[in-house]
Amino acid sequence: ERDHVIDLLLAAVLARVHVFVLGPPGTGKSALASAIVNSIEGTTGFTWLMSKFTTPEDVFGPLSLQALQQGRFERLTTKKLPEAHVALLDEIFKSNSAILNACLTLMNERQFMNGTAVVECPLITLIGASNELPDGDDLEALFDRFALRLSIPYIADPDNVKRLLSEKNVVPAATMTLDELVECQNDVAAVDVPDAFLDILVNAVKPKLEEQGVRASDRRWQQIVRFLQAYAYLDGRDAVTIDHCDILADLLWRDPSSRAAIA
């Protein structure tokens, strides 16, 4: 019951966009992130359960005592978010503003300010998970960074529940390297977005959605087109077509209750 979620997560990795996952605890959100890291040789992952007690040291690394002795404010980022290719921040909206503000730049520019140095980060995709939607204008900038939004319920079919309980957990073996992933991402960037398609998107789809109160930022529309290129690539196509707009509902909802109307 995760085929759709997996397909879209893979497209997000190919498009280098971030993913918001809404769902109760225990629906396999961290397992999905780990599966991506384990499947791509050369990638590193970072997972953290956020709370109001989470500190910058937990996410970005402890302060370097050696640097402090020399009058510099620097962090040791080894095995922390600034060095991760794929990250999962669970209960992301529960963290404090100091962490969230640093995440905004890291997600958008793939950069981390470490002391006076701007560090380029290898982040491909950050998965922000929560069992609730953001509440408050101060979280909207962060929420807008997530191009793909998925709602994951518990497994419902009794046969699938039985399979879940009977199967052993197996760590997936790597099926590709990081260099091969980069090649695929370059191929995604080459997927054609025809002017005729953009005309339909800009002059028909976007105005119709806005009439229904569904609006997206300029940055979000750029991310949507990039995601559509990745979705078409996974579909074996060399150009985006109107058929690929079936996933727009997963890119535009603010509340999952509006997904059906957008679709």
Coordinates of C-alpha atoms in Angstrom, one line a residue:
E1 CA 0.0 0.0 0.0
R2 CA 3.0 2.3 -0.5
D3 CA 3.5 2.0 -4.2
H4 CA 2.3 5.5 -5.0
V5 CA 4.3 7.0 -2.1
I6 CA 7.5 5.2 -3.2
D7 CA 7.1 6.3 -6.8
L8 CA 6.7 9.9 -5.8
L9 CA 9.6 9.7 -3.3
L10 CA 11.9 8.4 -6.0
A11 CA 10.8 11.3 -8.3
A12 CA 11.5 13.7 -5.5
V13 CA 15.1 12.3 -5.2
L14 CA 15.5 12.7 -9.0
A15 CA 14.2 16.2 -8.9
R16 CA 16.1 17.2 -5.7
V17 CA 13.0 18.5 -4.0
H18 CA 11.9 18.1 -0.4
V19 CA 9.0 16.0 0.9
F20 CA 6.5 16.5 3.6
V21 CA 4.9 13.4 5.0
L22 CA 1.8 13.6 7.1
G23 CA 0.8 10.6 9.1
P24 CA 0.5 9.1 12.6
P25 CA 3.6 7.4 14.3
G26 CA 4.5 4.0 13.1
T27 CA 3.6 4.2 9.4
G28 CA 7.1 3.5 8.1
K29 CA 8.2 7.1 7.4
S30 CA 11.8 6.5 8.7
A31 CA 11.9 3.1 7.0
L32 CA 11.2 4.9 3.7
A33 CA 14.1 7.3 4.2
S34 CA 16.5 4.6 5.3
A35 CA 15.5 2.5 2.2
I36 CA 16.5 5.3 -0.1
V37 CA 19.9 5.7 1.6
N38 CA 20.6 2.0 1.7
S39 CA 19.7 1.7 -2.0
I40 CA 22.1 4.3 -3.2
E41 CA 25.8 3.5 -2.5
G42 CA 27.8 6.5 -1.4
T43 CA 24.9 8.4 0.3
T44 CA 24.7 9.3 3.9
G45 CA 21.5 9.8 5.9
F46 CA 20.5 11.7 9.0
T47 CA 17.4 11.1 11.1
W48 CA 16.2 13.0 14.2
L49 CA 13.0 13.2 16.2
M50 CA 12.4 16.9 16.8
S51 CA 10.9 18.4 19.9
K52 CA 11.0 21.8 21.7
F53 CA 14.0 20.4 23.6
T54 CA 16.0 19.7 20.4
T55 CA 19.2 21.8 20.3
P56 CA 21.2 23.1 17.3
E57 CA 24.0 20.7 18.5
D58 CA 21.6 17.7 17.9
V59 CA 21.0 18.7 14.3
F60 CA 24.0 20.6 13.1
G61 CA 26.7 19.3 15.4
P62 CA 28.5 20.3 18.6
L63 CA 30.7 23.4 18.8
S64 CA 34.4 22.8 18.1
L65 CA 36.4 23.4 21.3
Q66 CA 39.6 23.9 19.3
A67 CA 37.9 26.6 17.2
L68 CA 36.5 28.3 20.3
Q69 CA 40.0 28.5 21.8
Q70 CA 41.1 30.3 18.7
G71 CA 38.1 32.7 18.9
R72 CA 36.0 31.0 16.2
F73 CA 32.4 29.8 16.4
E74 CA 32.3 26.6 14.4
R75 CA 30.5 23.3 14.5
L76 CA 31.7 19.8 14.0
T77 CA 29.1 18.6 11.4
T78 CA 30.3 15.0 11.0
K79 CA 27.3 12.7 10.7
K80 CA 24.9 15.6 11.1
L81 CA 22.4 17.3 8.8
P82 CA 24.9 19.5 6.9
E83 CA 26.7 16.4 5.6
A84 CA 23.6 14.3 4.8
H85 CA 22.4 13.4 1.3
V86 CA 18.9 12.3 2.5
A87 CA 17.5 13.5 5.9
L88 CA 14.4 12.8 7.9
L89 CA 13.3 15.3 10.5
D90 CA 10.4 13.7 12.3
E91 CA 7.9 16.0 14.0
I92 CA 9.6 18.8 12.2
F93 CA 7.2 21.5 13.3
K94 CA 7.9 20.9 17.0
S95 CA 11.5 22.2 16.8
N96 CA 12.4 25.8 17.8
S97 CA 12.9 28.8 15.5
A98 CA 16.7 28.8 15.7
I99 CA 16.8 25.3 14.1
L100 CA 14.0 26.0 11.6
N101 CA 15.6 29.2 10.3
A102 CA 18.9 27.4 9.6
C103 CA 16.9 24.7 7.9
L104 CA 15.4 27.2 5.5
T105 CA 18.7 28.2 3.9
L106 CA 20.0 24.6 4.0
M107 CA 16.9 23.3 2.1
N108 CA 16.7 26.1 -0.4
E109 CA 20.3 27.0 -1.2
R110 CA 21.9 23.7 0.1
Q111 CA 24.2 25.8 2.2
F112 CA 25.1 26.0 5.9
M113 CA 26.6 28.9 7.7
N114 CA 29.3 27.4 9.9
G115 CA 30.9 30.3 11.8
T116 CA 32.0 32.7 9.1
A117 CA 32.2 30.1 6.4
V118 CA 29.5 29.1 4.0
V119 CA 29.5 25.4 3.6
E120 CA 28.0 23.7 0.5
C121 CA 25.8 20.8 1.6
P122 CA 25.2 17.6 -0.4
L123 CA 21.5 17.5 0.6
I124 CA 19.4 15.9 -2.1
T125 CA 16.1 15.5 -0.3
L126 CA 14.9 16.4 3.2
I127 CA 11.8 14.5 4.4
G128 CA 9.9 16.4 7.0
A129 CA 7.4 14.2 8.9
S130 CA 4.6 15.2 11.2
N131 CA 1.3 13.9 12.5
E132 CA -0.2 17.4 12.2
L133 CA -0.2 20.3 9.8
P134 CA 1.8 23.5 10.7
D135 CA -0.1 26.0 12.8
G136 CA 1.1 29.6 12.5
D137 CA 2.4 32.0 9.9
D138 CA 6.0 31.5 11.2
L139 CA 6.0 27.9 9.8
E140 CA 4.6 28.7 6.4
A141 CA 8.0 29.6 4.9
L142 CA 9.2 26.1 5.9
F143 CA 6.1 24.3 4.8
D144 CA 6.5 26.0 1.3
R145 CA 9.9 24.4 0.9
F146 CA 8.3 21.0 0.7
A147 CA 7.4 20.6 -3.0
L148 CA 5.8 17.1 -2.5
R149 CA 3.3 16.5 0.2
L150 CA 2.1 13.0 1.1
S151 CA -0.4 11.6 3.5
I152 CA 0.4 8.1 4.8
P153 CA -2.3 6.2 6.8
Y154 CA -1.9 2.9 8.5
I155 CA -2.0 -0.2 6.3
A156 CA -5.6 -1.1 5.9
D157 CA -5.9 -4.4 3.9
P158 CA -5.9 -7.4 6.3
D159 CA -3.8 -9.4 3.8
N160 CA -1.2 -6.7 3.8
V161 CA -1.2 -6.4 7.6
K162 CA -0.6 -10.2 7.7
R163 CA 2.3 -9.9 5.3
L164 CA 3.7 -7.0 7.5
L165 CA 3.6 -9.2 10.6
S166 CA 5.0 -12.3 9.0
E167 CA 7.8 -10.9 6.9
K168 CA 11.3 -10.3 8.3
N169 CA 12.8 -6.8 8.1
V170 CA 15.5 -6.9 5.4
V171 CA 17.9 -4.1 4.8
P172 CA 17.8 -3.4 1.0
A173 CA 21.1 -3.8 -0.9
A174 CA 22.5 -0.9 -2.9
T175 CA 21.1 -0.9 -6.5
M176 CA 23.0 2.1 -7.8
T177 CA 25.8 4.5 -6.9
L178 CA 25.6 8.2 -6.0
D179 CA 27.4 8.9 -9.3
E180 CA 24.8 7.0 -11.2
L181 CA 22.1 8.9 -9.4
V182 CA 23.7 12.2 -10.5
E183 CA 23.7 11.0 -14.1
C184 CA 19.9 10.3 -13.7
Q185 CA 19.3 13.7 -12.2
N186 CA 21.1 15.3 -15.2
D187 CA 18.9 13.2 -17.6
V188 CA 15.8 14.5 -15.7
A189 CA 17.0 18.1 -16.2
A190 CA 17.1 17.4 -20.0
V191 CA 13.4 16.2 -20.1
D192 CA 11.6 18.5 -22.4
V193 CA 8.9 20.8 -21.1
P194 CA 7.1 21.9 -24.3
D195 CA 5.7 25.4 -24.6
A196 CA 2.3 23.9 -25.5
F197 CA 2.3 22.2 -22.1
L198 CA 3.4 25.3 -20.2
D199 CA 0.6 27.2 -22.0
I200 CA -2.0 24.8 -20.6
L201 CA -0.4 24.9 -17.2
V202 CA -0.2 28.7 -17.0
N203 CA -3.3 29.7 -18.8
A204 CA -5.8 26.9 -17.9
V205 CA -4.7 24.8 -14.9
K206 CA -3.2 27.5 -12.7
P207 CA -6.1 30.0 -13.1
K208 CA -8.7 27.3 -12.5
L209 CA -7.0 26.2 -9.3
E210 CA -6.7 29.8 -8.1
E211 CA -10.4 30.3 -8.7
Q212 CA -10.9 27.5 -6.1
G213 CA -8.5 29.1 -3.7
V214 CA -5.5 26.9 -4.4
R215 CA -2.4 29.1 -4.8
A216 CA 1.3 28.3 -4.9
S217 CA 4.3 30.6 -4.7
D218 CA 6.5 31.3 -7.7
R219 CA 9.2 29.1 -6.2
R220 CA 6.7 26.3 -5.8
W221 CA 5.7 26.4 -9.4
Q222 CA 9.4 26.1 -10.4
Q223 CA 9.7 23.0 -8.2
I224 CA 6.5 21.6 -9.6
V225 CA 7.8 21.8 -13.2
R226 CA 11.1 20.1 -12.0
F227 CA 9.1 17.4 -10.3
L228 CA 7.0 16.8 -13.4
Q229 CA 10.2 16.3 -15.4
A230 CA 11.3 13.6 -12.9
Y231 CA 7.9 12.0 -13.0
A232 CA 8.0 11.9 -16.8
Y233 CA 11.5 10.4 -16.7
L234 CA 10.3 7.6 -14.4
D235 CA 7.5 7.1 -16.9
G236 CA 10.0 6.5 -19.6
R237 CA 9.2 9.7 -21.5
D238 CA 11.5 12.4 -22.8
A239 CA 8.9 15.2 -22.5
V240 CA 6.3 16.2 -20.0
T241 CA 2.7 15.8 -21.1
I242 CA -0.7 16.8 -19.7
D243 CA -1.0 13.2 -18.6
H244 CA 1.6 13.8 -16.0
C245 CA -0.6 16.4 -14.3
D246 CA -2.3 13.6 -12.4
I247 CA 0.2 14.1 -9.6
L248 CA -0.4 17.9 -9.2
A249 CA -2.8 17.1 -6.3
D250 CA 0.2 15.8 -4.3
L251 CA 2.2 19.0 -5.0
L252 CA -0.5 21.6 -4.3
W253 CA -2.6 20.6 -1.2
R254 CA -2.3 22.7 1.9
D255 CA -4.6 20.3 3.7
P256 CA -5.1 16.7 2.6
S257 CA -8.9 17.2 2.7
S258 CA -8.5 19.4 -0.4
R259 CA -6.6 16.8 -2.4
A260 CA -9.6 15.3 -4.0
A261 CA -11.0 18.6 -5.2
I262 CA -7.6 19.6 -6.6
A263 CA -7.4 16.2 -8.4

